[in-house]
PDB file of C-alpha atoms in Angstrom:
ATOM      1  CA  UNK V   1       0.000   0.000   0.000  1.00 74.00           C
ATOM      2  CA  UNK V   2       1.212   3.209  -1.187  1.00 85.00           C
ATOM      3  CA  UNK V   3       2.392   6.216   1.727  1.00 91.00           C
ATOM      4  CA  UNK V   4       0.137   8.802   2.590  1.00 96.00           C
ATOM      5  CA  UNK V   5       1.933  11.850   2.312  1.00 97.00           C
ATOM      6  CA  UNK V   6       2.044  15.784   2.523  1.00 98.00           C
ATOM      7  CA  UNK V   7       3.659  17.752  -0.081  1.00 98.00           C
ATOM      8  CA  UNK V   8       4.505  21.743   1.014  1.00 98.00           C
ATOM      9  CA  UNK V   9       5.553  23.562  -2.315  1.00 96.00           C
ATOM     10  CA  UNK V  10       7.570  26.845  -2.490  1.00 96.00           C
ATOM     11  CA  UNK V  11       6.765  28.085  -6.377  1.00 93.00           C
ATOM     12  CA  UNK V  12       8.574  30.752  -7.880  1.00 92.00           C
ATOM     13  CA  UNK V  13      11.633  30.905 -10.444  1.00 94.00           C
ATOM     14  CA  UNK V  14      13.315  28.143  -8.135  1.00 96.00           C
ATOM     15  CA  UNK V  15      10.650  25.924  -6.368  1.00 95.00           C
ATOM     16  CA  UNK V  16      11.412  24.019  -3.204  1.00 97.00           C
ATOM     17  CA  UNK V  17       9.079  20.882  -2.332  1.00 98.00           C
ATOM     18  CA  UNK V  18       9.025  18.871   0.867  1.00 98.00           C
ATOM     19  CA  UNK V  19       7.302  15.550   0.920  1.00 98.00           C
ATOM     20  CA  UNK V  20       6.699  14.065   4.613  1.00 98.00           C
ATOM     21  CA  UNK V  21       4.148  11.208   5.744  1.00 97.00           C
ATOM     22  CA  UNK V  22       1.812  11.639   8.466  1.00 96.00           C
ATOM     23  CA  UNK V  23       3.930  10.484  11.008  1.00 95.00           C
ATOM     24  CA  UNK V  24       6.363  13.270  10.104  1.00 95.00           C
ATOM     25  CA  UNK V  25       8.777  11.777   8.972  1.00 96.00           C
ATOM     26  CA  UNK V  26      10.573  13.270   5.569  1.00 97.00           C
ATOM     27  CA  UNK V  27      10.536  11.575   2.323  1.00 97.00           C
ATOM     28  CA  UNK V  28      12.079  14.184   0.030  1.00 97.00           C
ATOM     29  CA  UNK V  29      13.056  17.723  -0.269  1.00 97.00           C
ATOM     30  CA  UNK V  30      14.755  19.556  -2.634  1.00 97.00           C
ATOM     31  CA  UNK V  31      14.520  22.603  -5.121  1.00 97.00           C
ATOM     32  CA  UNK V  32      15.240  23.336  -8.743  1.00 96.00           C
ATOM     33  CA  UNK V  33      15.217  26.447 -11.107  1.00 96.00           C
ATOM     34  CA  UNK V  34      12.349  26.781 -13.639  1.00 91.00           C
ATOM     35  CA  UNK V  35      11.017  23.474 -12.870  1.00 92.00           C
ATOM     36  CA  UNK V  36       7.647  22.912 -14.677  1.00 93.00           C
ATOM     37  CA  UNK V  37       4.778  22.126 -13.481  1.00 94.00           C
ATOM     38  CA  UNK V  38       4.660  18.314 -15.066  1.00 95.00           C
ATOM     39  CA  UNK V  39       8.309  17.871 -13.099  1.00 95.00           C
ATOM     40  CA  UNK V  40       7.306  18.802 -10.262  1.00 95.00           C
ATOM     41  CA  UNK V  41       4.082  16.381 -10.003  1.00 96.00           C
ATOM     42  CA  UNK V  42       6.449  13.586 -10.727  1.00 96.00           C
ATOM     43  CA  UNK V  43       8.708  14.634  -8.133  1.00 95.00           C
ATOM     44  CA  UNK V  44       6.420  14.935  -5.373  1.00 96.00           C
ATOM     45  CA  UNK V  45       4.021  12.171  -6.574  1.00 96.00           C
ATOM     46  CA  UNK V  46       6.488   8.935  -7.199  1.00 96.00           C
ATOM     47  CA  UNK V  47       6.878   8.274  -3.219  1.00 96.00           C
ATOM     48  CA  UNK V  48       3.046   7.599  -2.692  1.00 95.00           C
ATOM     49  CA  UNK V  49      -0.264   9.319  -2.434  1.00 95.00           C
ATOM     50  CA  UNK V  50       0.018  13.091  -1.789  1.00 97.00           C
ATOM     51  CA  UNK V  51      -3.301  13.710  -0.268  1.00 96.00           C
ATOM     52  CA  UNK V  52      -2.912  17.311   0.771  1.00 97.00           C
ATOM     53  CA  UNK V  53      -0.215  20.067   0.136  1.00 98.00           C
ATOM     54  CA  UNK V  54       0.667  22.571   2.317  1.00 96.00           C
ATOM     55  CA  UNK V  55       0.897  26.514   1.738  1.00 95.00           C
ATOM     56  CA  UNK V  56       2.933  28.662   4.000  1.00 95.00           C
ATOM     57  CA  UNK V  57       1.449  31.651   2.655  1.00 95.00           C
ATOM     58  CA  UNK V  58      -2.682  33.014   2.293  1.00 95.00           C
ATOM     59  CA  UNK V  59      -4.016  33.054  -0.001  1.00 94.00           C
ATOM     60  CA  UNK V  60      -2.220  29.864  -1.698  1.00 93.00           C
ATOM     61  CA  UNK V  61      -0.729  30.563  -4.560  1.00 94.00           C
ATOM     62  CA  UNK V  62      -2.505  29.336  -8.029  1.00 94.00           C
ATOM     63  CA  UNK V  63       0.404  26.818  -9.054  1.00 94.00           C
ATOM     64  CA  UNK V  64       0.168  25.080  -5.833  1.00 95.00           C
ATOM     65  CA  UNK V  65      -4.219  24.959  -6.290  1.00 95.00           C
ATOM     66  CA  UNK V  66      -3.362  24.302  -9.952  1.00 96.00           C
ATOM     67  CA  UNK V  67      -1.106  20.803  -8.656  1.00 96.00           C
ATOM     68  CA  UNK V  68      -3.515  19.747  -6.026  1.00 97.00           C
ATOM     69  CA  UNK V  69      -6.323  20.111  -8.575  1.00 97.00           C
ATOM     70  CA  UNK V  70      -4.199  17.734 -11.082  1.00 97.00           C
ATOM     71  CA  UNK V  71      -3.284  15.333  -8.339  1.00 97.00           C
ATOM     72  CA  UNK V  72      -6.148  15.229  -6.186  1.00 96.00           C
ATOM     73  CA  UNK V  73      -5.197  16.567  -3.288  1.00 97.00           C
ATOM     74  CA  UNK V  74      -6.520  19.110  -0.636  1.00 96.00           C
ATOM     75  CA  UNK V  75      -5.067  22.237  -0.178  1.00 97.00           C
ATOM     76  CA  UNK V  76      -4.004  22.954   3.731  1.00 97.00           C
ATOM     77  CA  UNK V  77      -2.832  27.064   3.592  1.00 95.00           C
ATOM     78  CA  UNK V  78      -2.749  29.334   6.545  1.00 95.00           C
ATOM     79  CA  UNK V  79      -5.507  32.101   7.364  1.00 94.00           C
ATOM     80  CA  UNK V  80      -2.539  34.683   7.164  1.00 95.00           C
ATOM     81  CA  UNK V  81       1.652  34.381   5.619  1.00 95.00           C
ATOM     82  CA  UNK V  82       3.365  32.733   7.872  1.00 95.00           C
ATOM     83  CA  UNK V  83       6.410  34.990   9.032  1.00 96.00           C
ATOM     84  CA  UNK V  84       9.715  34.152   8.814  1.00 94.00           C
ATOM     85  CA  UNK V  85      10.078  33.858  12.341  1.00 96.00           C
ATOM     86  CA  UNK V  86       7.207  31.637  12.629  1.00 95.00           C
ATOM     87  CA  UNK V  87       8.781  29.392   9.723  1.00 96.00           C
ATOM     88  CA  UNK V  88      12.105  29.260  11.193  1.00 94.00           C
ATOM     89  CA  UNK V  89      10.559  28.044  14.750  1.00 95.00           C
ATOM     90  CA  UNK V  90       8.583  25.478  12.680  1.00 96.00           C
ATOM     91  CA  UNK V  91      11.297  24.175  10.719  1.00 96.00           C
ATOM     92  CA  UNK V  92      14.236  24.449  13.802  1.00 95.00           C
ATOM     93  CA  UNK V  93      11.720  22.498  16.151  1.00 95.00           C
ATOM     94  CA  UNK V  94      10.957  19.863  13.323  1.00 96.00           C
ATOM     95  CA  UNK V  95      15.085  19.599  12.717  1.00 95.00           C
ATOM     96  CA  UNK V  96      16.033  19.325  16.137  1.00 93.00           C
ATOM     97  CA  UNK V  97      13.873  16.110  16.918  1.00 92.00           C
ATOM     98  CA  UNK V  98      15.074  14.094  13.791  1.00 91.00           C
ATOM     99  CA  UNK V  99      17.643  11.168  14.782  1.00 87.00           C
ATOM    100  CA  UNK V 100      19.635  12.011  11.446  1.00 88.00           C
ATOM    101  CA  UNK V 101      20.809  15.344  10.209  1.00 89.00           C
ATOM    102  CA  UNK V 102      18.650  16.699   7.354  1.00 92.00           C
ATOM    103  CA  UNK V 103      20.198  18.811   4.981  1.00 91.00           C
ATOM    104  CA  UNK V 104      18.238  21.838   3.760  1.00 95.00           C
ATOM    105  CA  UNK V 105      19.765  23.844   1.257  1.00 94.00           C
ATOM    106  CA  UNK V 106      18.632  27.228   0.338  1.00 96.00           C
ATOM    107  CA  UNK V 107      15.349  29.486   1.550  1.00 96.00           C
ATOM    108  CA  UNK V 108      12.553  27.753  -1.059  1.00 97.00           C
ATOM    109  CA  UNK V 109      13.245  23.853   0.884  1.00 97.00           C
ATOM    110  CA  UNK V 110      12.921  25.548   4.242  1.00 97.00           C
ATOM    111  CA  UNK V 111       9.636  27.063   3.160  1.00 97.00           C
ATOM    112  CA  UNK V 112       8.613  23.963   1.551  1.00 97.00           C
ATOM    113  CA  UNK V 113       9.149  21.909   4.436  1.00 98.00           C
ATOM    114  CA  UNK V 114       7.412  24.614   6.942  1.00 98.00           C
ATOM    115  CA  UNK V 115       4.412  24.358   4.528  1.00 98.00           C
ATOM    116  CA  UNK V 116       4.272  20.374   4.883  1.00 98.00           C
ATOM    117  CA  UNK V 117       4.881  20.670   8.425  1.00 98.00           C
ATOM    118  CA  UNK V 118       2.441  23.508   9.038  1.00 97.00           C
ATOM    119  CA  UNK V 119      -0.490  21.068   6.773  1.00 97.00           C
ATOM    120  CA  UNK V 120       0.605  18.210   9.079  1.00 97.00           C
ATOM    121  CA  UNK V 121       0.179  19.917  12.138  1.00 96.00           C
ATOM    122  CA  UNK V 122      -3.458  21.012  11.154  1.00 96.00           C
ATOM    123  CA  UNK V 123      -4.511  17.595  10.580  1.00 96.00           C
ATOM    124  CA  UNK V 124      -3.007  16.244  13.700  1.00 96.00           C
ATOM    125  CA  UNK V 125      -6.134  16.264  15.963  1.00 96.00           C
ATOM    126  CA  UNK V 126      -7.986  14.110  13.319  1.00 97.00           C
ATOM    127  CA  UNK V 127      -4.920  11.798  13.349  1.00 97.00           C
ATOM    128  CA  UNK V 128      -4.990  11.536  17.316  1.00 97.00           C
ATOM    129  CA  UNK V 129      -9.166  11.669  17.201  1.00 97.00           C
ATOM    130  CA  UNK V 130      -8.574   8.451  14.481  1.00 97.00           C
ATOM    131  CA  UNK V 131      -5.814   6.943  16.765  1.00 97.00           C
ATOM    132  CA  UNK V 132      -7.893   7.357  19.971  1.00 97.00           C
ATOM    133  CA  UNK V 133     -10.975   6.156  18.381  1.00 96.00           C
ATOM    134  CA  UNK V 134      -8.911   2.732  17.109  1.00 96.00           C
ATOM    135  CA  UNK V 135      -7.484   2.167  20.503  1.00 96.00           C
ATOM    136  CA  UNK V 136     -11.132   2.451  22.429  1.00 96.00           C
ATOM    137  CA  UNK V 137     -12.392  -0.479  19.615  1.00 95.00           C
ATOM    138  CA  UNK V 138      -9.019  -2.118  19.509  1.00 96.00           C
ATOM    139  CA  UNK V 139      -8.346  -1.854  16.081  1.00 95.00           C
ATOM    140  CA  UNK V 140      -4.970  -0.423  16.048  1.00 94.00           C
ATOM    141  CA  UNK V 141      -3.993  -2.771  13.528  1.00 95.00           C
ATOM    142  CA  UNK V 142      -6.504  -1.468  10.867  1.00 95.00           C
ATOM    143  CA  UNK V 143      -4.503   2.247  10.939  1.00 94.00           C
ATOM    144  CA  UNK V 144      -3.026   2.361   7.932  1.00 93.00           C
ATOM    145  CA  UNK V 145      -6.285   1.741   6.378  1.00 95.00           C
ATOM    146  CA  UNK V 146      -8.889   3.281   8.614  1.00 96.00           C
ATOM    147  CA  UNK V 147      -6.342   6.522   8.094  1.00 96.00           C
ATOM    148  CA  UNK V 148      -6.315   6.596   4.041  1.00 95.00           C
ATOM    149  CA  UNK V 149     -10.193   5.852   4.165  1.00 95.00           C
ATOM    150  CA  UNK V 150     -10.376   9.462   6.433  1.00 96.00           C
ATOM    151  CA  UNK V 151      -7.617  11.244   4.905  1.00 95.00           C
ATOM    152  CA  UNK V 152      -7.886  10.236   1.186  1.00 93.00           C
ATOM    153  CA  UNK V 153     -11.676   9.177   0.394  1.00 93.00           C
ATOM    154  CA  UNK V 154     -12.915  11.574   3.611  1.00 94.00           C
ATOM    155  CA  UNK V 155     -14.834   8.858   4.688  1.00 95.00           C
ATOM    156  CA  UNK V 156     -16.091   9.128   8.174  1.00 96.00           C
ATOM    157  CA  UNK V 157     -14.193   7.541  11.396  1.00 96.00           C
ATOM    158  CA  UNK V 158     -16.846   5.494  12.477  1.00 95.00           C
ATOM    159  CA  UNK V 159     -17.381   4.566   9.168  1.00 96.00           C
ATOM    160  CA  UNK V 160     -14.572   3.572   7.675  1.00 96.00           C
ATOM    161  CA  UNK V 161     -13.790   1.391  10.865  1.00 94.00           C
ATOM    162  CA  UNK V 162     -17.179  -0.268  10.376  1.00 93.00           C
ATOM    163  CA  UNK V 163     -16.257  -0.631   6.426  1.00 94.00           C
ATOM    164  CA  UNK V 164     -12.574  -2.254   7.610  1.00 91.00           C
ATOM    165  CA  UNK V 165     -13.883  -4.549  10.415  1.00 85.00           C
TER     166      UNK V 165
END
């Protein structure tokens, strides 16, 4: 079964992308100049199923609507920009609790990966809510599934437990 991931995207002349999975762990990150759009679905889309991508900025910007459209994924973008000071705190937080270094590169990766981390933070109390509500049935075993159900076909908890068991 394919990863469920979160993509953050930092468009412009060189675009950064961050790929993580829900558990927050990274998959990829990296930037190139004038990367088109088609290059940078494949990039973000060959480690598994993006299902939402993450904006550090409001309102998101069209290429990143534009990708999520084409991939069908759900946009996750902030009610206001995130300021650099909020970005670095995301991203220095995230870095310091990794067991292996992570090598970010230039300004467009660290605002990719604050826009994946910020989209993965705003879906953690449905992760916990799906966790908690697994562990009260015990079900923990069907996560992986009950999880893409919610996150991917936004089925309902209760139902896509019911569906699984």
């Amino acid at each position: 079964m394919e990863k469920i991931l979160i993509a953050g995207i930092d468009p412009g002349t060189v675009s950064g992308y961050a790929i993580i999975d829900i558990d927050g762990n990274l998959v990829s990150i990296g930037s190139e100049r004038e990367l088109t759009t088609g290059d940078l679905i494949l990039k973000i889309t060959k480690y598994g199923k993006i299902f939402a991508i993450g904006s550090d900025v409001y309102p998101c910007p069209n290429l990143t609507n534009k990708i999520a459209t084409r991939i069908g994924a759900k946009v996750i973008s902030p009610d206001h920009d995130l300021k650099y000071l909020e970005k670095i705190k995301i991203v220095d937080t995230y870095l310091k609790n990794q067991k292996k270094r992570i090598e970010i590169t230039n300004k467009h990766e660290k605002d990719a990966l604050a826009a994946a981390l910020y989209g993965l933070k705003r879906i953690n109390g449905l992760l916990k809510k799906i966790d908690d509500h697994l562990k009260e049935h015990d079900k923990l075993y069907l996560k992986e599934q009950v999880k893409r159900r919610v996150l991917v076909d936004n089925v309902p908890i209760v139902e896509a437990l019911r569906e699984l068991s």
